[in-house]
Amino acid sequence: MKPYYLTTPIYYASGEPHIGHAYTTILTDTLARYRRQMGSQVEFLTGTDEHGQKMKEAATQKSMHPKELADKMAKNFKEAWVGLDISFDRFIRTTEDAHVDVVQNILNRLWEKQEIYADNYSGWYCIHEERYWTSREVGEEHVCPDCHRPVEYIEEKNYFFRMGKYQEKLLEHINNNPNWIVPETRRNEVLGFLNQPLEDLSISRPKTRLDWGITLPFDESHVCYVWVDALFSYVTGASFPSTQSKTLKNYCWPADLQVVGKDILTTHAVYWPTLLMASDLPLPKKILAHGWWLSKKTKMSKSIGNVIDPLQLREKYGTDAVRWYLLRDMRTGSDATFTEERFATRYEELANVLGNLASRTTSMVIKYRAGRLSEEIETELGEEIEQTLDNFQKHMDKLQVHSALGLAMDLARKTNVYIDKKEPWALAKDPDRTNSLDTVLGTLVRILTVLTTLLSPVMPEKMGALAKHIGLDKIPTFEDLNLALTTRSTLKSGAPLFPRDHL
Ligand code: ME8
C-alpha cells in the first residue's frame, strides 16, 4: 500500500534556517508522527532549493561557488532539523543528479507534447523574487510589489508553459474539492486570483543572465526557472522513476498533504497543479497553507533581518518546549506574533499543568503504593477521556493542530482539579477508603497514559520520558491504548519534565 506522503516546502539554501522554517517543519513533523501513531506507513519529505538567482547572488556575496554554499546550507538545515527532532524520511537537494534527471525528463515530455513553446519576452523582472511583473503591477516607481526592490526592464527569449489553458480545469478541481486547499480563507485567495485570466508561465532563464540551474534538455542556452525545478522535487522525492531507475519501487506520488506558508500558495495551488496536469501526473490530495510568524508586526524574514534562531531558544528551553510553543500559540492557518513573553506563558502551562500533574501522580503512586497500581481497578473520568480522544483526532484530521493540543491540555487541567477535589492524601490516611485511593491513582495514571499518546507527536522526547516514569516501555499507539492501561511495570520518579528554573 502507498505510504501517507507529506512534504514541507523545499527551503532556499541561500540563508540559514529560522523560526518560520522551523514552524512549517515542526507542524509537518507533528502530522507525520500523528499518522504513524494512527498506524499508517509514512513518507515525510523536506529539503533545500539550491538553484536560481537568489542562490547565485548569496554565493557571490560570500565569495563562494553556489554549490559550495548549497553544501554548507543543506548541512545546516539538516542539523537544525535533527536538533528539533524532525523525523523526516528523505531530505532532497535540488542539485542531486536524480532530481536533475527527473526535471529534464519531465521537461522533455512537456516539450514533446507542445505544452512548452518559445517566445520573446519583454517586461519587468524582480531579481530578488525571481519573477516577472506587469507594468501595472510595478507602477510608476518601478518597484516589486512583493519585496519593494527596484525591478529591471528586460527583453529576452523565453520558454513558456501553456498554463493559461488549464485555468478552467483547475477552477473545476478547486470547486469540486472544497477541502483541497485549507483553511478556507486561503482557498478563497486562490479563487480570487483565478478570477483574472491565467497567463502562460515563463519557465526558463537565458544562461547569459543566469547559469546556475538545470539546463533545458531541448535548449542548452537556457536553464529551468527555479520554481519549476523546485516544485518537481516533490515528485523526485516520491521516488519518481528516472532514466537511471525505471522501476516504480517506493513510488509514492501523489502527496497526501503538502504543507506550505501562505507566501507560496500561488506557486503551489496554481503553477504546481497545472504543471502536473500537463505532465499527466495526479494532483496532491491536500494543500495546507499556514500563516506567518510575525515579529513586531512584520513578517519574520531573512531579508528584513528580524528572524529568531530556533536553535538558540532550544538551548534555553529544550526542543519540545519550542515545538509546543510554535504549534500551540498559532492557530493553524492564521498569523501569530512571536514574543518571549508568550513563549514563557506557554512554558508555564507545560510546567504548571502537565509537568505538575505528572510529578504529583508519580510521587503519590510511589509514596502510597510503592510504585505499583492495583489491578482491575475501576477508573473515573471515563467520559472525559473518551471525548478528548475523539475530539483530538477530529481536530488533527482537520489539521487544526492548535485546538487538538488545547484539548489535551484541558484534560490535564481538569485532572489537576480532580486531584484537588479527591484529596488522595486524605484518602491515604483512611484505611476504610483504600479502594477509593486506588481508583484515584488508577485514573491519574490512565490519563497520563492517554496524554503521552496524544502529545507525543508534538513533544516526542518529553512524552518518551513521561512514559518511562509511568512504567511503560514505549508510547502506546491509539490502537494500543487500552492494552497499555493494564500492562505496565513499576512507576519511577524522574527529573521534572519541565523545570521551572528556565522561567
Ligand atoms: O519559498 N512564518 O523557500 P523559503 C511562517 N524555496 N513560516 C515561514 C516564515 C514566517 N515568518 N518565513 C518562512 C521558498 N516560512 C522556496 C520553496 S517549494 C517547492 C520552494 C516558511 O526558504 C513557510 O513555510 O523562502 C514559507 O512558505 C517557507 O518557509 C518559505 O521558505
XYZ file of C-alpha atoms and ligand atoms in Angstrom:
534
model
C 0.000 0.000 0.000
C 1.208 3.518 -0.767
C 2.510 5.308 2.329
C 0.954 8.563 3.559
C 3.267 11.044 1.796
C 3.671 14.547 3.181
C 6.055 17.391 2.382
C 7.370 20.715 3.658
C 8.454 23.399 1.174
C 11.950 22.868 -0.189
C 13.671 25.789 1.532
C 16.092 28.178 -0.167
C 19.648 27.260 0.694
C 20.668 30.914 0.349
C 20.239 31.649 4.083
C 20.166 29.997 7.483
C 17.081 28.145 8.774
C 14.961 30.348 11.040
C 11.900 30.068 13.190
C 9.495 30.384 10.212
C 11.079 27.361 8.516
C 11.120 25.601 11.873
C 7.388 26.182 12.317
C 6.420 24.597 8.982
C 8.785 21.707 9.567
C 7.627 21.048 13.147
C 3.988 21.250 12.028
C 4.595 18.734 9.248
C 6.614 16.526 11.586
C 3.819 16.516 14.161
C 1.319 15.493 11.490
C 3.719 12.790 10.259
C 4.188 11.413 13.761
C 0.431 11.521 14.376
C -0.163 9.482 11.207
C 2.435 6.928 12.265
C 0.743 6.672 15.624
C -2.561 6.071 13.867
C -0.883 3.062 12.266
C -0.069 4.453 8.792
C 3.192 3.986 7.000
C 4.523 7.495 6.373
C 6.941 9.104 3.926
C 7.985 12.592 5.044
C 9.994 14.807 2.681
C 11.861 18.038 3.317
C 14.917 19.541 1.649
C 16.718 22.509 0.123
C 16.133 24.552 -3.030
C 19.612 25.211 -4.390
C 19.365 26.773 -7.851
C 18.425 30.209 -9.155
C 19.376 33.825 -8.952
C 18.989 34.196 -5.186
C 21.386 31.355 -4.578
C 23.873 32.729 -7.100
C 23.761 36.194 -5.515
C 24.123 34.903 -1.960
C 27.128 32.813 -3.007
C 28.764 35.722 -4.861
C 28.392 37.911 -1.774
C 30.202 35.286 0.273
C 32.811 34.707 -2.489
C 31.696 31.106 -2.770
C 30.571 28.872 -5.612
C 26.765 28.336 -5.375
C 27.280 24.601 -4.935
C 29.702 25.212 -2.076
C 27.146 27.437 -0.351
C 24.414 24.873 -1.034
C 26.507 22.115 0.572
C 27.041 24.232 3.654
C 23.403 25.277 3.989
C 21.949 21.834 3.278
C 24.094 20.616 6.171
C 22.881 23.474 8.406
C 19.227 22.771 7.583
C 19.670 19.070 8.216
C 21.399 19.739 11.531
C 18.680 22.154 12.583
C 16.030 19.527 11.822
C 17.870 16.798 13.672
C 18.205 19.212 16.621
C 14.465 19.885 16.549
C 13.659 16.151 16.426
C 12.243 16.204 12.901
C 11.544 12.654 11.742
C 11.999 13.266 8.008
C 12.424 10.173 5.846
C 14.037 11.895 2.880
C 15.977 15.168 2.586
C 16.064 16.219 -1.032
C 18.543 18.644 -2.552
C 17.619 20.086 -5.926
C 21.221 19.754 -7.124
C 21.078 15.935 -6.777
C 21.657 14.047 -10.017
C 18.438 12.071 -9.605
C 16.459 15.303 -9.425
C 18.184 16.941 -12.402
C 17.352 13.798 -14.327
C 13.666 13.847 -13.325
C 13.281 17.545 -14.196
C 14.905 17.087 -17.611
C 12.749 14.066 -18.310
C 9.544 15.836 -17.440
C 10.524 18.998 -19.355
C 11.248 16.852 -22.393
C 7.881 15.225 -22.080
C 6.185 18.646 -21.859
C 8.194 19.933 -24.844
C 7.231 16.925 -26.962
C 3.587 17.378 -26.023
C 3.891 21.053 -27.019
C 2.943 22.181 -23.558
C 6.039 24.399 -23.744
C 6.789 26.931 -26.531
C 9.463 29.578 -27.204
C 8.594 33.264 -27.393
C 10.125 36.689 -26.866
C 9.515 38.317 -23.563
C 9.787 41.943 -22.680
C 8.763 43.332 -19.346
C 9.690 43.932 -15.735
C 11.656 41.468 -13.681
C 12.471 41.321 -9.969
C 15.791 39.567 -9.423
C 15.127 39.013 -5.747
C 11.731 37.357 -6.156
C 12.821 35.771 -9.441
C 9.640 36.699 -11.211
C 8.187 38.858 -13.918
C 5.680 41.634 -13.239
C 3.329 43.572 -15.483
C 3.661 47.382 -15.918
C 0.514 47.817 -13.858
C 1.956 45.771 -11.017
C 5.270 47.663 -10.808
C 3.554 51.068 -11.008
C 5.278 54.318 -11.848
C 8.023 53.781 -9.258
C 9.029 50.512 -10.934
C 9.323 48.542 -7.719
C 8.485 44.914 -6.997
C 5.034 44.675 -5.364
C 6.301 41.884 -3.069
C 9.727 42.951 -1.823
C 9.636 46.644 -2.882
C 13.048 46.458 -4.536
C 13.590 48.191 -7.916
C 12.691 45.980 -10.892
C 14.608 45.724 -14.198
C 13.190 46.055 -17.708
C 14.335 43.100 -19.794
C 13.852 41.725 -23.293
C 14.767 38.124 -23.927
C 13.829 34.818 -25.490
C 11.988 32.619 -23.052
C 10.233 29.309 -22.952
C 6.660 29.368 -21.728
C 4.423 26.719 -20.241
C 0.819 26.845 -21.510
C -0.538 27.403 -18.006
C -3.454 29.539 -19.187
C -5.141 26.647 -20.919
C -5.585 24.810 -17.592
C -7.470 27.613 -15.867
C -10.936 26.061 -16.246
C -9.773 22.602 -15.278
C -8.077 23.969 -12.156
C -11.129 26.001 -11.162
C -13.276 22.940 -11.592
C -10.940 20.940 -9.368
C -10.992 23.596 -6.624
C -14.769 23.930 -6.804
C -15.359 20.181 -6.731
C -12.968 19.645 -3.816
C -13.789 22.162 -1.110
C -11.094 20.787 1.217
C -8.308 20.658 -1.325
C -6.822 23.931 -0.073
C -7.189 24.581 3.666
C -8.014 26.771 5.520
C -10.931 28.227 3.612
C -9.563 31.802 3.671
C -6.574 30.635 1.641
C -8.777 28.718 -0.763
C -10.724 31.921 -1.347
C -7.487 33.773 -2.095
C -6.700 31.277 -4.835
C -10.212 31.509 -6.239
C -9.819 35.310 -6.234
C -6.534 35.009 -8.129
C -8.216 32.758 -10.690
C -10.890 35.383 -11.334
C -8.378 37.064 -13.645
C -7.315 35.348 -16.864
C -4.446 32.973 -16.117
C -1.351 33.770 -18.187
C 1.247 31.337 -19.512
C 4.277 30.847 -17.275
C 7.859 31.613 -18.229
C 9.824 28.511 -17.278
C 13.335 29.380 -18.450
C 16.132 31.882 -17.964
C 18.824 32.518 -20.610
C 22.244 31.365 -19.413
C 23.661 34.731 -20.432
C 21.760 36.157 -17.449
C 21.736 33.185 -15.098
C 23.717 29.997 -15.487
C 23.025 28.400 -12.098
C 20.183 25.995 -12.792
C 19.115 22.864 -14.617
C 19.837 23.088 -18.360
C 16.754 22.728 -20.557
C 17.022 19.396 -22.378
C 15.838 20.995 -25.640
C 17.915 24.220 -25.491
C 21.390 24.213 -23.973
C 21.441 28.002 -23.734
C 18.689 28.186 -21.104
C 18.216 26.962 -17.552
C 14.916 25.955 -15.985
C 13.131 28.565 -13.846
C 13.938 27.775 -10.207
C 10.303 27.392 -9.144
C 9.545 24.749 -11.773
C 12.733 22.911 -10.792
C 11.917 23.065 -7.054
C 8.261 22.042 -7.386
C 9.193 18.855 -9.221
C 11.435 17.877 -6.290
C 8.245 16.700 -4.579
C 7.927 14.144 -7.354
C 11.637 13.220 -7.289
C 11.337 12.840 -3.513
C 8.472 10.408 -4.092
C 10.954 8.157 -5.956
C 9.649 9.032 -9.403
C 11.317 6.680 -11.887
C 14.167 8.418 -13.732
C 16.247 7.326 -16.725
C 18.608 5.558 -14.306
C 15.948 3.826 -12.226
C 12.961 2.855 -14.280
C 11.254 0.923 -11.521
C 8.289 2.093 -9.539
C 9.835 0.855 -6.307
C 8.744 3.021 -3.348
C 6.976 5.424 -5.692
C 4.521 7.365 -3.548
C 3.288 10.350 -5.574
C 0.686 11.950 -5.199
C 1.359 13.589 -1.869
C -1.409 13.188 0.681
C -0.542 16.538 2.207
C 1.682 19.448 1.181
C 2.333 21.990 3.916
C 3.394 25.498 2.831
C 3.342 29.069 4.121
C 0.781 31.468 2.652
C 3.595 33.311 0.815
C 3.983 30.437 -1.617
C 0.358 29.487 -2.088
C 0.036 30.639 -5.712
C 3.029 28.612 -6.794
C 1.621 25.539 -5.013
C -2.067 25.905 -5.809
C -1.785 27.281 -9.361
C 1.607 26.676 -11.024
C 2.097 23.260 -9.462
C -1.280 21.604 -10.210
C -1.308 22.917 -13.775
C 2.240 21.623 -14.361
C 1.109 18.256 -13.009
C -1.985 18.223 -15.228
C 0.172 18.888 -18.276
C 2.588 16.122 -17.198
C -0.298 13.637 -16.765
C 0.513 13.253 -13.097
C -2.092 13.258 -10.313
C -2.541 16.322 -8.087
C -1.615 16.351 -4.398
C -4.597 15.406 -2.263
C -4.428 18.414 0.029
C -2.559 21.689 0.484
C -2.322 23.299 3.898
C -1.268 26.956 3.729
C -0.390 28.286 7.162
C 0.113 31.865 8.323
C 3.242 33.823 9.179
C 5.140 34.263 12.364
C 5.467 37.982 12.795
C 7.944 39.872 14.852
C 6.871 43.376 15.833
C 4.009 43.152 13.323
C 6.164 42.367 10.274
C 6.849 39.007 8.702
C 9.990 37.462 10.058
C 12.314 37.064 7.148
C 15.940 36.784 6.251
C 15.890 39.920 4.125
C 14.193 42.062 6.815
C 16.702 40.790 9.381
C 14.258 40.243 12.261
C 14.481 36.485 12.437
C 14.743 34.348 15.546
C 17.120 31.430 15.668
C 15.153 28.337 16.723
C 18.275 26.626 17.949
C 19.055 29.383 20.423
C 15.613 29.026 22.012
C 16.100 25.309 22.098
C 19.276 25.694 24.137
C 17.414 27.690 26.741
C 14.094 25.852 26.984
C 14.618 22.478 25.309
C 13.436 21.204 21.927
C 9.969 20.136 22.990
C 9.157 23.492 24.565
C 9.969 25.191 21.228
C 7.815 22.682 19.367
C 4.964 23.162 21.843
C 5.046 26.963 21.751
C 5.081 27.197 17.971
C 2.190 24.796 17.419
C 0.114 25.777 20.429
C 0.332 29.540 20.023
C -0.510 29.809 16.320
C -3.995 28.961 15.073
C -3.118 26.656 12.193
C -3.666 28.887 9.159
C -3.551 32.349 10.784
C -0.680 34.710 11.606
C 0.804 34.964 15.105
C 3.280 37.277 16.768
C 6.365 35.823 18.341
C 7.322 37.188 21.761
C 9.459 35.798 24.567
C 6.611 36.625 26.987
C 4.190 34.382 25.058
C 6.869 31.738 24.986
C 7.239 31.952 28.773
C 3.434 31.721 29.223
C 3.274 28.571 27.147
C 6.223 27.113 29.005
C 4.485 27.840 32.316
C 1.490 25.906 31.038
C 3.731 22.907 30.420
C 5.394 23.201 33.826
C 2.338 24.049 35.931
C -0.314 21.902 34.304
C 1.277 18.904 32.573
C 4.580 18.708 34.477
C 2.779 19.212 37.766
C 0.196 16.507 37.007
C 2.952 14.072 36.092
C 5.060 14.684 39.183
C 2.105 14.674 41.593
C 0.860 11.401 40.144
C 4.152 9.521 40.143
C 5.123 10.698 43.617
C 1.736 9.656 45.062
C 1.805 6.203 43.453
C 5.343 5.741 44.759
C 4.550 7.066 48.235
C 1.236 5.316 48.817
C 1.594 2.161 46.712
C 5.365 1.653 46.324
C 5.027 2.448 42.593
C 2.518 -0.339 41.828
C -1.079 0.131 40.759
C -3.553 -2.442 41.936
C -5.002 -4.431 39.081
C -8.526 -4.419 37.710
C -9.346 -1.228 39.416
C -12.307 0.901 38.355
C -11.248 4.244 36.957
C -13.115 7.522 36.723
C -13.401 10.394 34.234
C -14.004 7.796 31.501
C -16.292 10.058 29.554
C -13.843 12.977 29.588
C -11.092 10.682 28.341
C -13.188 9.235 25.518
C -14.373 12.660 24.451
C -10.858 14.069 24.452
C -9.566 11.156 22.376
C -12.390 11.513 19.928
C -12.229 15.295 19.558
C -8.433 15.323 19.450
C -8.484 13.032 16.416
C -11.233 15.060 14.753
C -9.220 18.264 15.106
C -5.977 16.648 13.937
C -7.728 15.176 10.920
C -8.996 18.664 10.074
C -5.415 19.940 10.538
C -6.480 22.206 13.417
C -3.431 21.235 15.395
C -3.577 24.149 17.854
C -7.057 23.124 19.021
C -6.175 19.441 19.293
C -3.259 20.374 21.572
C -5.550 22.661 23.560
C -7.933 19.736 24.187
C -5.144 17.550 25.542
C -4.012 20.349 27.850
C -7.603 20.865 29.014
C -7.761 17.220 30.047
C -4.566 17.681 32.091
C -6.042 20.811 33.672
C -9.296 19.022 34.594
C -7.287 16.173 36.088
C -5.416 18.556 38.386
C -8.785 19.839 39.586
C -9.909 16.219 40.096
C -6.880 15.601 42.350
C -7.657 18.668 44.435
C -11.260 17.551 44.797
C -10.484 13.923 45.670
C -7.669 14.759 48.092
C -5.795 11.450 47.730
C -3.527 12.457 50.649
C -6.621 12.341 52.895
C -7.766 9.022 51.390
C -4.319 7.568 52.141
C -4.773 8.232 55.823
C -8.125 6.409 55.975
C -7.876 2.587 55.942
C -11.592 2.310 55.029
C -11.074 4.166 51.785
C -8.271 2.093 50.222
C -10.367 1.325 47.155
C -11.118 4.971 46.578
C -7.418 5.794 46.686
C -6.702 3.029 44.172
C -9.412 4.393 41.897
C -7.975 7.895 42.012
C -4.408 6.725 41.368
C -5.556 4.401 38.567
C -7.487 7.243 36.974
C -4.472 9.555 37.098
C -2.129 7.031 35.519
C -4.697 6.182 32.882
C -4.991 9.848 31.933
C -1.228 10.341 31.830
C -1.008 7.325 29.529
C -3.559 8.876 27.182
C -1.675 12.179 27.311
C 1.604 10.543 26.278
C -0.166 9.213 23.191
C -1.870 12.500 22.356
C 1.139 14.714 22.954
C 3.994 12.578 21.685
C 3.680 13.833 18.073
C 4.426 17.369 19.276
C 6.742 16.520 22.211
C 8.318 13.157 21.390
C 11.222 13.405 23.826
C 9.290 14.581 26.889
C 6.451 12.142 26.309
C 9.007 9.344 25.974
C 10.370 10.343 29.404
C 6.861 10.543 30.884
C 6.008 7.099 29.522
C 9.059 5.703 31.375
C 8.057 7.440 34.614
C 4.639 5.800 34.459
C 6.059 2.352 33.816
C 5.566 1.978 30.052
C 8.364 0.752 27.821
C 7.051 2.773 24.875
C 4.399 5.304 23.991
C 1.213 3.463 23.028
C -0.321 3.952 19.585
C -4.001 4.894 19.560
C -4.863 1.266 18.945
C -2.693 0.010 21.823
C -4.064 2.470 24.339
C -6.471 0.095 26.048
C -3.849 -2.589 26.408
C -1.312 -0.114 27.757
C -3.676 0.788 30.561
C -3.292 -2.615 32.144
C 0.265 -3.725 31.374
C 2.989 -1.675 32.964
C 5.920 -2.006 35.299
C 6.599 -0.076 38.492
C 6.314 3.712 38.348
C 9.564 5.592 38.845
C 10.207 9.132 39.848
C 12.368 11.118 37.467
C 13.679 14.594 36.860
C 10.876 17.166 36.413
C 9.685 17.176 32.791
C 9.624 20.969 32.515
C 11.954 22.503 35.121
C 10.764 25.854 36.402
C 14.237 27.354 36.653
C 14.031 28.051 32.881
C 11.408 30.705 33.528
O 9.896 29.854 -0.688
N 6.363 32.446 9.313
O 11.742 28.876 0.314
P 11.929 29.767 1.634
C 5.964 31.207 8.974
N 12.362 27.668 -1.924
N 6.571 30.461 8.043
C 7.625 30.982 7.417
C 8.111 32.277 7.704
C 7.426 33.019 8.706
N 7.804 34.227 9.081
N 9.165 32.510 6.909
C 9.359 31.391 6.162
C 10.841 29.078 -0.702
N 8.430 30.471 6.472
C 11.022 28.139 -1.870
C 10.041 26.999 -1.752
S 8.934 24.719 -2.606
C 8.961 23.825 -3.999
C 10.051 26.026 -2.890
C 8.308 29.114 5.897
O 13.244 29.345 2.227
C 6.985 28.946 5.176
O 6.704 27.581 5.057
O 11.722 31.192 1.362
C 7.295 29.517 3.821
O 6.371 29.110 2.851
C 8.674 28.927 3.594
O 9.289 28.975 4.904
C 9.487 29.690 2.577
O 10.793 29.198 2.606
